[in-house]
Structure formats: C-alpha cells, structure tokens
CSV table of C-alpha atoms in Angstrom, one decimal:
chain,number,residue,atom,x,y,z
Y,1,MET,CA,0.0,0.0,0.0
Y,2,GLY,CA,1.5,3.4,-1.1
Y,3,LEU,CA,1.5,6.6,0.9
Y,4,ARG,CA,-0.7,9.3,-0.6
Y,5,PRO,CA,1.0,12.8,-0.9
Y,6,ASP,CA,-2.0,14.5,0.8
Y,7,GLU,CA,-1.6,12.3,3.9
Y,8,ILE,CA,2.2,13.0,4.1
Y,9,SER,CA,1.6,16.8,3.7
Y,10,SER,CA,-1.2,16.7,6.4
Y,11,ILE,CA,1.2,14.9,8.8
Y,12,ILE,CA,4.0,17.4,8.2
Y,13,LYS,CA,1.6,20.3,8.7
Y,14,GLU,CA,0.4,18.9,12.0
Y,15,GLN,CA,4.0,18.5,13.2
Y,16,ILE,CA,4.8,22.1,12.2
Y,17,LYS,CA,1.8,23.3,14.2
Y,18,ARG,CA,3.0,21.4,17.3
Y,19,TYR,CA,6.7,22.5,16.8
Y,20,ASP,CA,6.6,25.1,19.7
Y,21,GLU,CA,5.2,22.6,22.3
Y,22,VAL,CA,7.7,21.8,25.0
Y,23,VAL,CA,8.5,18.2,25.4
Y,24,GLU,CA,8.8,17.5,29.2
Y,25,THR,CA,10.8,14.5,30.3
Y,26,LYS,CA,10.9,13.2,33.8
Y,27,ASP,CA,13.4,10.8,35.3
Y,28,ILE,CA,11.5,8.0,37.0
Y,29,GLY,CA,13.2,5.0,38.4
Y,30,LYS,CA,12.0,1.8,40.1
Y,31,VAL,CA,13.0,0.5,43.5
Y,32,MET,CA,15.2,-2.7,43.1
Y,33,THR,CA,15.8,-3.4,46.8
Y,34,ILE,CA,14.8,-1.7,50.0
Y,35,GLY,CA,15.8,-2.3,53.6
Y,36,ASP,CA,17.7,-0.9,56.6
Y,37,GLY,CA,17.0,2.7,55.4
Y,38,VAL,CA,18.9,2.1,52.1
Y,39,SER,CA,17.4,1.6,48.6
Y,40,LEU,CA,18.9,0.6,45.2
Y,41,ILE,CA,17.1,2.2,42.3
Y,42,HIS,CA,17.2,1.4,38.6
Y,43,GLY,CA,16.5,3.9,35.8
Y,44,LEU,CA,17.7,7.2,37.3
Y,45,ASP,CA,20.6,7.6,34.8
Y,46,ASN,CA,20.9,11.4,35.3
Y,47,ALA,CA,20.7,11.5,39.1
Y,48,MET,CA,23.3,13.7,40.9
Y,49,LEU,CA,25.3,12.9,44.0
Y,50,GLY,CA,23.5,14.3,47.0
Y,51,GLU,CA,20.3,14.8,45.1
Y,52,LEU,CA,16.9,14.6,46.8
Y,53,LEU,CA,14.7,11.8,45.6
Y,54,GLU,CA,10.9,11.5,46.1
Y,55,PHE,CA,9.6,8.1,47.1
Y,56,PRO,CA,5.9,7.1,47.5
Y,57,HIS,CA,4.1,8.1,50.8
Y,58,GLU,CA,6.0,11.4,51.0
Y,59,VAL,CA,9.3,9.8,51.9
Y,60,TYR,CA,12.5,11.5,50.7
Y,61,GLY,CA,15.9,10.0,50.0
Y,62,MET,CA,19.3,11.2,49.1
Y,63,VAL,CA,21.6,9.8,46.4
Y,64,MET,CA,24.9,8.6,47.8
Y,65,ASN,CA,26.2,6.0,45.3
Y,66,LEU,CA,26.3,6.3,41.5
Y,67,GLU,CA,26.8,2.8,40.0
Y,68,GLU,CA,26.7,1.8,36.4
Y,69,ASP,CA,23.3,0.1,36.5
Y,70,TYR,CA,21.7,1.6,39.5
Y,71,VAL,CA,21.9,4.4,42.1
Y,72,GLY,CA,22.2,3.8,45.9
Y,73,ALA,CA,20.1,6.2,48.1
Y,74,VAL,CA,19.6,6.6,51.8
Y,75,LEU,CA,16.1,7.3,53.1
Y,76,LEU,CA,15.4,10.3,55.3
Y,77,GLY,CA,12.1,8.8,56.6
Y,78,GLN,CA,10.5,5.5,57.5
Y,79,SER,CA,10.6,2.9,54.7
Y,80,ASP,CA,7.9,0.5,56.0
Y,81,GLU,CA,5.4,1.2,53.3
Y,82,ILE,CA,7.9,1.3,50.4
Y,83,LYS,CA,8.3,-1.9,48.4
Y,84,GLU,CA,10.2,-3.2,45.4
Y,85,GLY,CA,8.9,-1.9,42.1
Y,86,ASP,CA,7.7,1.4,43.5
Y,87,GLU,CA,8.3,4.5,41.4
Y,88,VAL,CA,11.0,7.0,42.5
Y,89,LYS,CA,11.2,10.5,41.1
Y,90,ARG,CA,14.1,12.9,40.8
Y,91,THR,CA,13.6,16.4,42.3
Y,92,GLY,CA,16.6,18.0,40.6
Y,93,LYS,CA,17.5,19.6,43.9
Y,94,ILE,CA,20.4,19.0,46.3
Y,95,ILE,CA,19.2,18.7,49.9
Y,96,GLU,CA,18.5,22.2,51.3
Y,97,VAL,CA,17.6,23.6,54.8
Y,98,PRO,CA,15.7,26.8,55.7
Y,99,VAL,CA,18.0,29.6,56.9
Y,100,GLY,CA,17.7,33.2,58.3
Y,101,ASP,CA,17.1,35.0,61.5
Y,102,GLU,CA,13.7,33.1,61.8
Y,103,MET,CA,15.8,30.1,62.9
Y,104,LEU,CA,17.0,31.8,66.1
Y,105,GLY,CA,15.5,30.4,69.3
Y,106,ARG,CA,14.2,27.3,67.5
Y,107,VAL,CA,14.9,23.5,67.7
Y,108,VAL,CA,14.9,21.9,64.3
Y,109,ASN,CA,15.7,18.5,62.7
Y,110,PRO,CA,18.4,18.2,60.0
Y,111,LEU,CA,15.8,19.0,57.3
Y,112,GLY,CA,15.1,22.3,59.0
Y,113,GLN,CA,11.6,21.3,60.2
Y,114,ALA,CA,10.6,22.7,63.6
Y,115,ILE,CA,10.4,20.0,66.4
Y,116,ASP,CA,9.9,22.4,69.3
Y,117,GLY,CA,6.1,22.6,69.2
Y,118,GLN,CA,6.2,26.4,68.4
Y,119,GLY,CA,4.7,26.1,64.9
Y,120,PRO,CA,6.4,26.2,61.5
Y,121,ILE,CA,9.4,28.4,60.7
Y,122,LEU,CA,8.3,31.2,58.5
Y,123,THR,CA,11.2,31.7,56.1
Y,124,ASN,CA,11.4,31.2,52.4
Y,125,LYS,CA,15.2,31.3,52.2
Y,126,THR,CA,17.0,28.0,51.8
Y,127,ARG,CA,20.6,26.8,51.4
Y,128,PRO,CA,22.1,23.5,50.1
Y,129,ILE,CA,23.6,21.6,53.1
Y,130,GLU,CA,26.9,21.0,51.2
Y,131,ARG,CA,29.0,23.9,50.1
Y,132,VAL,CA,32.7,24.2,49.0
Y,133,ALA,CA,34.6,25.9,51.8
Y,134,PRO,CA,35.8,29.5,51.2
Y,135,GLY,CA,39.2,29.7,49.5
Y,136,VAL,CA,42.5,30.7,51.1
Y,137,MET,CA,42.5,34.2,49.4
Y,138,THR,CA,39.1,35.1,50.9
Y,139,ARG,CA,40.3,34.3,54.4
Y,140,LYS,CA,41.9,36.4,57.1
Y,141,SER,CA,44.1,35.3,60.0
Y,142,VAL,CA,42.4,34.7,63.4
Y,143,SER,CA,43.1,37.6,65.8
Y,144,VAL,CA,39.8,38.5,67.6
Y,145,PRO,CA,39.2,36.4,70.8
Y,146,LEU,CA,36.1,34.4,71.3
Y,147,GLN,CA,35.7,34.5,75.1
Y,148,THR,CA,34.5,31.1,76.5
Y,149,GLY,CA,34.1,32.5,80.1
Y,150,ILE,CA,36.2,29.5,81.3
Y,151,THR,CA,39.4,30.8,82.8
Y,152,SER,CA,41.6,27.8,82.0
Y,153,ILE,CA,40.7,28.1,78.3
Y,154,ASP,CA,40.8,31.9,77.9
Y,155,ALA,CA,44.1,32.1,79.7
Y,156,ILE,CA,46.0,29.0,78.5
Y,157,ILE,CA,44.2,27.6,75.4
Y,158,PRO,CA,42.6,30.7,73.8
Y,159,ILE,CA,40.1,30.4,71.0
Y,160,GLY,CA,39.8,33.1,68.3
Y,161,ARG,CA,36.8,33.9,66.0
Y,162,GLY,CA,37.2,31.7,63.0
Y,163,GLN,CA,39.2,29.0,64.7
Y,164,ARG,CA,38.4,25.2,64.9
Y,165,GLU,CA,39.1,24.0,68.4
Y,166,LEU,CA,38.5,20.3,69.2
Y,167,ILE,CA,37.0,19.3,72.6
Y,168,ILE,CA,38.1,15.7,73.2
Y,169,GLY,CA,37.8,13.3,76.1
Y,170,ASP,CA,36.1,10.2,77.5
Y,171,ARG,CA,32.4,9.9,78.2
Y,172,GLN,CA,31.1,12.0,81.1
Y,173,THR,CA,34.1,14.3,81.5
Y,174,GLY,CA,32.3,17.6,80.8
Y,175,LYS,CA,32.8,18.1,77.1
Y,176,THR,CA,29.3,19.3,76.4
Y,177,ALA,CA,29.4,21.5,79.6
Y,178,ILE,CA,32.3,23.5,78.1
Y,179,ALA,CA,30.4,24.0,74.8
Y,180,ILE,CA,27.2,25.1,76.7
Y,181,ASP,CA,29.1,27.5,79.0
Y,182,THR,CA,30.7,29.0,75.9
Y,183,ILE,CA,27.3,29.5,74.3
Y,184,LEU,CA,26.0,31.1,77.5
Y,185,ASN,CA,29.0,33.4,77.6
Y,186,GLN,CA,28.2,34.9,74.1
Y,187,LYS,CA,25.3,36.9,75.6
Y,188,GLY,CA,25.7,40.5,74.5
Y,189,GLN,CA,28.8,39.7,72.3
Y,190,ASP,CA,26.9,39.9,69.0
Y,191,ILE,CA,27.6,36.3,68.2
Y,192,TYR,CA,25.0,33.8,66.8
Y,193,CYS,CA,25.3,30.2,68.0
Y,194,VAL,CA,24.3,26.9,66.4
Y,195,TYR,CA,24.4,23.7,68.5
Y,196,VAL,CA,24.2,20.4,66.5
Y,197,ALA,CA,23.2,17.4,68.6
Y,198,ILE,CA,24.1,14.1,66.8
Y,199,GLY,CA,23.0,10.9,68.4
Y,200,GLN,CA,22.1,12.4,71.7
Y,201,LYS,CA,19.0,11.4,73.8
Y,202,ASN,CA,16.0,13.6,73.3
Y,203,SER,CA,15.9,14.1,77.1
Y,204,THR,CA,19.5,15.4,77.0
Y,205,VAL,CA,18.7,17.9,74.2
Y,206,ALA,CA,15.6,19.1,76.1
Y,207,GLN,CA,17.7,19.7,79.2
Y,208,ILE,CA,20.3,21.7,77.1
Y,209,VAL,CA,17.4,23.8,75.5
Y,210,GLU,CA,16.0,24.5,79.0
Y,211,LYS,CA,19.4,25.6,80.4
Y,212,LEU,CA,20.1,27.9,77.4
Y,213,ARG,CA,16.6,29.3,77.8
Y,214,GLN,CA,17.2,30.1,81.5
Y,215,GLY,CA,20.4,31.8,80.6
Y,216,GLY,CA,18.8,33.9,77.9
Y,217,ALA,CA,20.9,32.2,75.3
Y,218,MET,CA,18.1,30.9,73.0
Y,219,ASP,CA,17.6,34.4,71.7
Y,220,TYR,CA,20.8,34.0,69.6
Y,221,THR,CA,20.9,30.2,69.3
Y,222,THR,CA,19.6,27.6,66.9
Y,223,ILE,CA,19.6,23.9,67.9
Y,224,VAL,CA,19.8,21.2,65.2
Y,225,SER,CA,18.9,17.8,66.7
Y,226,ALA,CA,19.3,14.4,65.1
Y,227,SER,CA,18.6,12.2,68.2
Y,228,ALA,CA,19.8,8.6,68.8
Y,229,SER,CA,16.3,7.4,67.7
Y,230,GLU,CA,16.7,8.9,64.2
Y,231,LEU,CA,17.9,6.9,61.2
Y,232,ALA,CA,21.7,6.9,60.4
Y,233,PRO,CA,21.3,9.0,57.2
Y,234,VAL,CA,19.5,11.8,59.2
Y,235,GLN,CA,22.4,11.8,61.7
Y,236,TYR,CA,24.8,11.9,58.8
Y,237,ILE,CA,23.4,15.1,57.3
Y,238,ALA,CA,22.9,17.0,60.7
Y,239,PRO,CA,26.3,18.8,61.0
Y,240,TYR,CA,26.1,19.9,57.3
Y,241,ALA,CA,22.6,21.3,57.9
Y,242,GLY,CA,23.9,23.2,60.9
Y,243,SER,CA,26.8,24.6,58.9
Y,244,ALA,CA,24.5,25.8,56.2
Y,245,ILE,CA,22.4,27.7,58.8
Y,246,ALA,CA,25.6,29.3,60.1
Y,247,GLU,CA,26.9,30.2,56.7
Y,248,GLU,CA,23.8,32.4,56.1
Y,249,TRP,CA,25.0,34.7,58.9
Y,250,LEU,CA,28.6,34.4,57.9
Y,251,ASP,CA,27.8,35.8,54.4
Y,252,LYS,CA,26.1,38.7,56.1
Y,253,GLY,CA,29.3,39.6,58.0
Y,254,LYS,CA,28.2,38.2,61.3
Y,255,ASP,CA,30.3,36.1,63.8
Y,256,VAL,CA,28.9,32.6,64.5
Y,257,LEU,CA,29.8,29.8,66.9
Y,258,ILE,CA,28.9,26.3,66.0
Y,259,VAL,CA,29.2,23.2,68.2
Y,260,TYR,CA,29.1,19.7,66.8
Y,261,ASP,CA,28.2,17.3,69.6
Y,262,ASP,CA,29.6,14.9,68.7
Y,263,LEU,CA,31.5,13.9,65.6
Y,264,SER,CA,32.3,10.3,66.9
Y,265,LYS,CA,28.6,9.5,66.6
Y,266,HIS,CA,28.6,11.3,63.2
Y,267,ALA,CA,31.4,9.0,61.9
Y,268,VAL,CA,29.6,5.9,63.2
Y,269,ALA,CA,26.4,7.0,61.4
Y,270,TYR,CA,28.4,7.5,58.2
Y,271,ARG,CA,30.0,4.1,58.6
Y,272,THR,CA,26.6,2.5,59.0
Y,273,VAL,CA,25.3,4.1,55.8
Y,274,SER,CA,28.5,3.3,53.9
Y,275,LEU,CA,28.5,-0.4,54.9
Y,276,LEU,CA,24.8,-0.8,54.0
Y,277,LEU,CA,25.6,0.7,50.6
Y,278,LYS,CA,28.3,-2.0,50.2
Y,279,ARG,CA,31.2,0.4,50.2
Y,280,PRO,CA,34.4,-1.4,51.1
Y,281,PRO,CA,35.4,-1.1,54.8
Y,282,GLY,CA,38.9,-0.1,55.8
Y,283,ARG,CA,40.5,0.7,59.2
Y,284,GLU,CA,38.1,0.1,62.1
Y,285,ALA,CA,35.5,-0.7,59.4
Y,286,TYR,CA,35.3,3.0,58.4
Y,287,PRO,CA,35.2,3.6,54.6
Y,288,GLY,CA,38.3,5.2,53.0
Y,289,ASP,CA,36.7,8.6,52.6
Y,290,VAL,CA,36.0,9.1,56.3
Y,291,PHE,CA,38.7,11.8,56.6
Y,292,TYR,CA,37.0,13.8,53.9
Y,293,LEU,CA,33.7,13.5,55.8
Y,294,HIS,CA,35.0,15.8,58.6
Y,295,SER,CA,37.6,17.8,56.7
Y,296,ARG,CA,35.0,19.2,54.2
Y,297,LEU,CA,32.7,20.0,57.2
Y,298,LEU,CA,35.4,21.7,59.4
Y,299,GLU,CA,37.0,23.6,56.6
Y,300,ARG,CA,33.8,25.6,56.3
Y,301,ALA,CA,34.7,27.3,59.6
Y,302,CYS,CA,36.8,30.4,58.9
Y,303,ARG,CA,37.3,34.1,59.2
Y,304,LEU,CA,36.6,36.0,56.0
Y,305,ASN,CA,38.5,39.1,54.9
Y,306,ASP,CA,36.9,42.5,54.9
Y,307,GLU,CA,36.2,42.4,51.1
Y,308,MET,CA,34.0,39.3,51.8
Y,309,GLY,CA,32.2,40.9,54.7
Y,310,GLY,CA,34.6,40.0,57.6
Y,311,GLY,CA,32.3,37.4,59.1
Y,312,SER,CA,33.5,34.3,60.9
Y,313,ILE,CA,32.4,30.8,61.9
Y,314,THR,CA,34.1,29.3,65.0
Y,315,ALA,CA,33.8,25.5,65.2
Y,316,LEU,CA,33.9,23.5,68.4
Y,317,PRO,CA,33.7,19.8,67.3
Y,318,ILE,CA,33.5,17.3,70.1
Y,319,ILE,CA,35.0,13.8,70.0
Y,320,GLU,CA,34.5,11.0,72.5
Y,321,THR,CA,37.5,8.8,73.2
Y,322,GLN,CA,37.6,5.3,74.7
Y,323,ALA,CA,39.8,5.1,77.8
Y,324,GLY,CA,41.7,8.3,76.8
Y,325,ASP,CA,42.9,6.8,73.5
Y,326,ILE,CA,43.5,9.9,71.4
Y,327,SER,CA,45.5,7.7,68.9
Y,328,ALA,CA,42.3,6.0,67.5
Y,329,TYR,CA,41.3,6.6,63.9
Y,330,ILE,CA,38.6,9.3,64.2
Y,331,PRO,CA,40.3,11.3,67.0
Y,332,THR,CA,43.6,11.5,65.1
Y,333,ASN,CA,41.7,12.5,61.9
Y,334,VAL,CA,39.9,15.4,63.6
Y,335,ILE,CA,43.0,16.5,65.6
Y,336,SER,CA,44.8,16.9,62.2
Y,337,ILE,CA,42.0,19.0,60.8
Y,338,THR,CA,41.5,21.4,63.7
Y,339,ASP,CA,43.6,24.3,65.1
Y,340,GLY,CA,44.2,22.7,68.5
Y,341,GLN,CA,42.4,20.6,71.1
Y,342,ILE,CA,41.1,20.9,74.6
Y,343,PHE,CA,41.8,17.5,76.2
Y,344,LEU,CA,39.6,16.5,79.2
Y,345,GLN,CA,41.0,13.8,81.5
Y,346,GLN,CA,38.9,11.3,83.5
Y,347,ASP,CA,41.4,11.3,86.4
Y,348,LEU,CA,41.2,15.1,86.9
Y,349,PHE,CA,37.4,14.9,86.6
Y,350,ASN,CA,37.2,12.2,89.3
Y,351,ALA,CA,39.6,14.2,91.5
Y,352,GLY,CA,37.1,17.1,91.5
Y,353,PHE,CA,39.2,19.4,89.3
Y,354,ARG,CA,36.5,20.7,86.9
Y,355,PRO,CA,36.6,21.6,84.1
Y,356,ALA,CA,38.9,18.7,83.9
Y,357,ILE,CA,41.2,20.2,81.3
Y,358,ASP,CA,44.7,18.7,80.9
Y,359,THR,CA,46.7,21.8,80.2
Y,360,GLY,CA,49.7,19.7,79.2
Y,361,LEU,CA,48.0,17.9,76.3
Y,362,SER,CA,45.7,20.7,75.3
Y,363,VAL,CA,47.0,23.3,72.8
Y,364,SER,CA,45.7,26.2,70.7
Y,365,ARG,CA,47.6,26.7,67.4
Y,366,VAL,CA,46.4,30.3,67.2
Y,367,GLY,CA,47.8,31.0,70.7
Y,368,SER,CA,48.1,34.5,72.2
Y,369,ALA,CA,47.0,36.0,68.8
Y,370,ALA,CA,43.5,35.3,70.1
Y,371,GLN,CA,43.9,37.1,73.4
Y,372,ILE,CA,43.4,40.7,74.5
Y,373,LYS,CA,46.7,42.4,75.7
Y,374,ALA,CA,45.5,42.4,79.4
Y,375,MET,CA,45.1,38.6,79.3
Y,376,LYS,CA,48.6,38.2,77.7
Y,377,GLN,CA,50.1,40.3,80.5
Y,378,VAL,CA,48.8,38.1,83.3
Y,379,SER,CA,48.7,34.6,81.8
Y,380,GLY,CA,52.0,34.2,80.0
Y,381,SER,CA,53.6,31.9,82.5
Y,382,LEU,CA,50.6,29.9,83.6
Y,383,LYS,CA,51.1,26.8,81.4
Y,384,LEU,CA,54.8,26.6,82.6
Y,385,GLU,CA,53.8,27.0,86.2
Y,386,LEU,CA,51.2,24.2,85.9
Y,387,ALA,CA,53.7,21.9,84.1
Y,388,GLN,CA,56.3,22.5,86.9
Y,389,PHE,CA,53.6,21.8,89.5
Y,390,ALA,CA,52.7,18.5,87.9
Y,391,GLU,CA,56.3,17.4,87.7
Y,392,MET,CA,57.1,18.4,91.3
Y,393,GLN,CA,53.9,16.8,92.5
Y,394,ALA,CA,55.0,13.4,91.0
Y,395,PHE,CA,58.5,13.9,92.5
Y,396,ALA,CA,57.2,14.9,95.9
Y,397,GLN,CA,55.3,11.6,96.3
Y,398,PHE,CA,58.7,9.8,96.8
Y,399,GLY,CA,60.4,12.2,99.2
Y,400,SER,CA,59.4,13.7,102.5
Y,401,ASP,CA,62.1,16.3,102.8
Y,402,LEU,CA,61.4,19.1,100.3
Y,403,ASP,CA,63.4,22.3,100.1
Y,404,ASN,CA,61.7,25.7,100.3
Y,405,ALA,CA,61.9,26.4,96.6
Y,406,THR,CA,60.1,23.1,95.8
Y,407,LYS,CA,57.5,23.8,98.5
Y,408,ALA,CA,56.9,27.2,97.0
Y,409,VAL,CA,56.3,25.8,93.5
Y,410,LEU,CA,53.9,23.2,94.9
Y,411,ASP,CA,52.0,25.7,97.0
Y,412,HIS,CA,51.7,28.2,94.1
Y,413,GLY,CA,50.7,25.4,91.7
Y,414,GLN,CA,47.9,24.2,94.0
Y,415,LYS,CA,46.6,27.8,94.2
Y,416,VAL,CA,46.6,28.2,90.4
Y,417,ARG,CA,44.7,24.9,90.2
Y,418,GLU,CA,42.1,26.2,92.7
Y,419,VAL,CA,41.6,29.4,90.8
Y,420,LEU,CA,41.2,27.5,87.6
Y,421,LYS,CA,38.4,25.4,89.1
Y,422,GLN,CA,35.0,26.6,87.9
Y,423,ALA,CA,31.4,25.5,88.5
Y,424,GLN,CA,29.3,24.6,85.5
Y,425,TYR,CA,27.0,27.3,84.0
Y,426,SER,CA,28.9,30.1,85.6
Y,427,PRO,CA,31.1,31.7,82.9
Y,428,ARG,CA,33.3,34.6,84.0
Y,429,SER,CA,33.9,37.8,82.3
Y,430,VAL,CA,37.4,38.4,80.8
Y,431,GLU,CA,37.9,41.4,83.2
Y,432,THR,CA,37.3,39.3,86.3
Y,433,GLN,CA,39.6,36.6,84.9
Y,434,VAL,CA,42.4,39.2,84.4
Y,435,ILE,CA,42.1,40.5,88.0
Y,436,THR,CA,42.2,37.0,89.6
Y,437,LEU,CA,45.2,36.0,87.5
Y,438,PHE,CA,46.9,39.4,88.2
Y,439,ALA,CA,46.6,38.6,92.0
Y,440,LEU,CA,48.2,35.2,91.4
Y,441,LYS,CA,51.0,36.4,89.2
Y,442,HIS,CA,52.1,39.2,91.5
Y,443,GLY,CA,52.3,36.9,94.6
Y,444,PHE,CA,49.4,38.4,96.6
Y,445,THR,CA,48.2,34.8,97.4
Y,446,LYS,CA,51.4,33.7,99.1
Y,447,GLN,CA,50.0,34.2,102.6
Y,448,ILE,CA,46.5,32.8,101.8
Y,449,PRO,CA,45.9,29.1,102.7
Y,450,VAL,CA,45.0,26.9,99.7
Y,451,ASN,CA,41.6,26.0,101.1
Y,452,LYS,CA,40.7,29.8,101.4
Y,453,ILE,CA,42.0,30.8,97.9
Y,454,ASN,CA,38.6,30.8,96.2
Y,455,LEU,CA,36.9,32.7,99.1
Y,456,PHE,CA,39.7,35.3,98.8
Y,457,MET,CA,39.2,35.7,95.0
Y,458,ASP,CA,35.4,36.0,95.4
Y,459,GLU,CA,35.7,38.6,98.1
Y,460,LEU,CA,38.4,40.5,96.1
Y,461,LEU,CA,36.2,40.7,93.0
Y,462,GLU,CA,33.3,41.9,95.2
Y,463,GLU,CA,35.5,44.6,96.7
Y,464,ILE,CA,36.7,45.8,93.3
Y,465,ALA,CA,33.2,45.7,91.8
Y,466,GLU,CA,31.8,47.8,94.7
Y,467,ASN,CA,34.6,50.3,95.3
Y,468,HIS,CA,36.8,50.3,92.2
Y,469,ASP,CA,34.5,49.7,89.2
Y,470,ASP,CA,36.7,52.0,87.2
Y,471,TYR,CA,39.4,49.3,87.1
Y,472,ILE,CA,37.1,46.9,85.4
Y,473,GLN,CA,35.9,49.6,83.0
Y,474,GLU,CA,39.5,50.5,82.1
Y,475,ILE,CA,40.4,46.9,81.3
Y,476,LYS,CA,37.2,46.5,79.2
Y,477,GLU,CA,37.9,49.7,77.2
Y,478,ALA,CA,41.7,49.6,76.8
Y,479,LYS,CA,41.9,45.8,76.7
Y,480,ALA,CA,45.3,46.2,78.5
Y,481,ILE,CA,46.7,47.0,81.9
Y,482,SER,CA,48.5,50.3,81.8
Y,483,PRO,CA,51.4,51.0,84.3
Y,484,GLU,CA,49.1,53.4,86.2
Y,485,LEU,CA,46.4,50.8,86.5
Y,486,GLU,CA,49.0,48.1,87.5
Y,487,ALA,CA,50.2,50.3,90.4
Y,488,LYS,CA,46.6,50.9,91.5
Y,489,LEU,CA,45.7,47.2,91.3
Y,490,LYS,CA,48.8,46.2,93.3
Y,491,GLU,CA,48.0,48.7,96.0
Y,492,THR,CA,44.3,47.7,96.2
Y,493,ILE,CA,44.9,44.0,96.1
Y,494,GLY,CA,47.9,44.2,98.6
Y,495,THR,CA,45.7,46.1,101.1
Y,496,PHE,CA,42.8,43.7,100.7
Y,497,ALA,CA,45.1,40.6,101.1
Y,498,GLU,CA,46.5,42.0,104.4
Y,499,ARG,CA,43.0,42.5,105.7
Y,500,PHE,CA,41.9,39.1,104.5
Y,501,VAL,CA,44.9,37.3,106.2
Y,502,LYS,CA,44.2,39.2,109.5
Y,503,THR,CA,40.5,38.3,109.5
Y,504,ALA,CA,41.4,34.6,108.7
Y,505,GLU,CA,43.8,34.5,111.6
Y,506,LYS,CA,41.2,35.9,114.0
Y,507,GLU,CA,38.7,33.3,112.9
Y,508,GLY,CA,41.3,30.6,113.5
C-alpha cells in the first residue's frame, strides 16, 4: 500500500503546528531493593550525587552511590510502606535547609523542620547543606578572641573567632558542659550560635534547651537535633545542615559559633550508611573517605577578609575517646584537621578538678593572637607553672624532705589549680579573669591558705566591683593593663590581702 501525498503533507503540517510545544521529560526510576534505610534504584541515569529523591508516601531519600546500572540512596524517613517496584522521582535539587534570623530560638531537625512545638518556621530562604569551603585568598588570620568564660581556656588555650578547636575526652568528663558554657558566655557579644546534637538522647537535648533558655541564650541560638532514635542518614546530614544555617549569617558579615556534639557518633552514622551501601570497609570498618567526611565540614569554619564581609564561623567539634585513647582513627583525623584541642581527662574529673582540662596535652595553634593584651600580660607563665607543679607533685610523692623552693612551687601550683576550678553554667567575664590572674601572678596569694583561695578571690572581686569599678571599665575599654592601673591594682589587692589574712587568723 503506497503513501498518498496529501496524507504526508497533512502529517507534516500537523507536526509544524506542534513544533513550539515543550516536550517534558521526567526521570522516574524503580526500587530494586529496600531495607535498613537504604534503597537501590534502577533507571535514574541522570541522578546527581547528594540529590533529593521522592519516594511514595511522602518519603524522601538522598543519592549517595552512583553505580553503572543503579543508584544507591539513603532514606530520610520510615521505609515501612515502600516496596520493590515502587516509582522514585528525581527532584533536581540538592538537599536544602531553611536559613535566616527566623531560625533563632528554634529547635529543628536536620531537614530544617521545627520540632519544638512552636509552629512552622516562616522563612522562604534555603541553602544547600553541602558547600565548598571559602578559598585561602578570601580568608583572614584569626586575631579576635572568642571568650568562653572559662578561665583555664581563655588564659591558656585561647580560642579566636574563625578557629576550629576540638574538645576531646572520655564519656562523662564535661565536654558538652564546656560548649554550653561557651554559648551562655556569648550573651551581649553579638555572636550567633548553632548547637548540633548528633545521636544524643531527646531528654538530654531538652535539658540543654532549657538551660540555654534560662540563661537567655536561646535568643541568639539555633539547635539542630538528630537524636539517637533517628535513622543513620538523618544523623549523617545533621552537621552539614547546621553549617548551612551558620553560613547564612557568615555571608552577612556576622560572627557565628557552631558546636558539633559529637563527631564520633557522626562518623559511626556514616560508617553504618556506607556499609549498607556496600562500600568497602577499611581501618576500624570505616570507609576510606571518612577523613573527607569531617575535613569538608570543618574547613567551612573560617574568618573571611573585609572584602568578603569580615564574618566568621568558629567551630567546636566534640570527639569522644575510649579510655583516653587519642590515637584512635577518628580522634587523630579530627586532631589533624583542627587548630588545636582541649583535652579532658577522666582522672582530673574524678579528683574534683573541673573543668577537667589537661593543660599539658591541650593546645591552641592560634595561641596568644586570640587574646586581649591584658590577658597576655597576666597569663604568659601559667602553662609553665602548671607543668612545673605536675612534675614536682609526681616527684614529691617519693620524698618527704622538700626544700623551700620546691614547697613554694607546689604551693603556688595548688593555688593556680584552685583558681582555675570553675562551676558549670557560671562563665566569668574576661575582666574578672584578668584581675584574679593578676593577683596570682604578683604573689598576693602567698599568705593565703590553699583552702581559702577561692573565698579570697570571690571577696576580692566583690571589693573591686563595689569600690573600684573604674578598674574593670579600664580593662574593658583599653583591653590592656597600663602602668598606672598596674600600680593601683597592686595597692588595692595588697591592702585587701593583708586585711583578709588578719581576718582569717582571727577566725582561726
């Protein structure tokens, strides 16, 4: 049967009429296997790494493996109702979270959805959770201090805005306490805070929220919570979501503090996901790219130069060790990425020295560049004095006859340790820290018994606050101790110390 010319011409005319119509194509795949929060999908040839996929029953997933015949995706919701053969659609989007000032004071999950019972978050701004860290040429050296309110940190292991300082130690040694105290101390400092809870109990997160609310810190804080009951993929994306929320303020020129509590559980969640996706295990069963997991996260913390707005993100990652083993895989990885570590020791904690910071193993690679001049003037020799005390204390256990010089070192070291003890949720202003360390440095505590040293310091600060408030104001404004102020402080503290000793002797 031959084709008639009029039929051919009518077909061509019809095609010409429809020439402007847009042909829409959709990538739709089919579930090959599903289980343990992981799915293999056939047919999504154009899927991107990290892309959001839409499963039936309003469940979303994220692409993590791109194989030749299929893609591997992790599910960010319950997979009970999804079965083999179900259709999966591409969204064309990388996972994003809501950002902006509307996030302040809220508790959200890693997808940015409110979980604090205060209604939805009214922001239409979003950011992808993954972002390439700012380049070297856009950064500026760290020089502005971030005051933690903890004397032993601000004096010996200072943290600067834009720094990454690791908090590391065994379970129940006060790691989270240091991070929460630091957030509480940012009140009135014009710093936004983000606290990311990874694998914590819901009750623990609720207690932290309540403590921050009591301290007025929720006004400038966002909490991202991926609790222990959440799926491993949700815990895996949590710190990246927190970082994206912080970067919105960074790009506006603001200073941000972000706490990752803790990255040990984050690495375990990633290991779980990777093994389920059949990635080959390596050392301690972690996949080979586990270093990249944390390096690409922590590199996003920085201080930008003035052309880029001058904002900063200061990161305090937390790592939990087993029996003080800092040579394990994940601790050594994160130590090599960060700009120093605060090492908490179980023995010090059990001995009642809290915060239980081992000043010998702790270090800040930014150092005194992140201190005001007044703090440099009074804290320069502290680390050496504590090291000498620790050495002498070990030596003194074996000998009963000690010369006067050794006794003086031991006595001074004990007093320094007492001054560095600090109750939880009671951060100190940098001015009060400077005055207490000034009294120590210039020997005004020699006549004070060790058991009365904290009482002496408390009463001294009361005396100065009531009668010499101008000293505190001068340190606050000048950020240094001038020769004139030094003379005044010596006279005031000397007179007070004499009076305190006489009163103590009368009371027996």
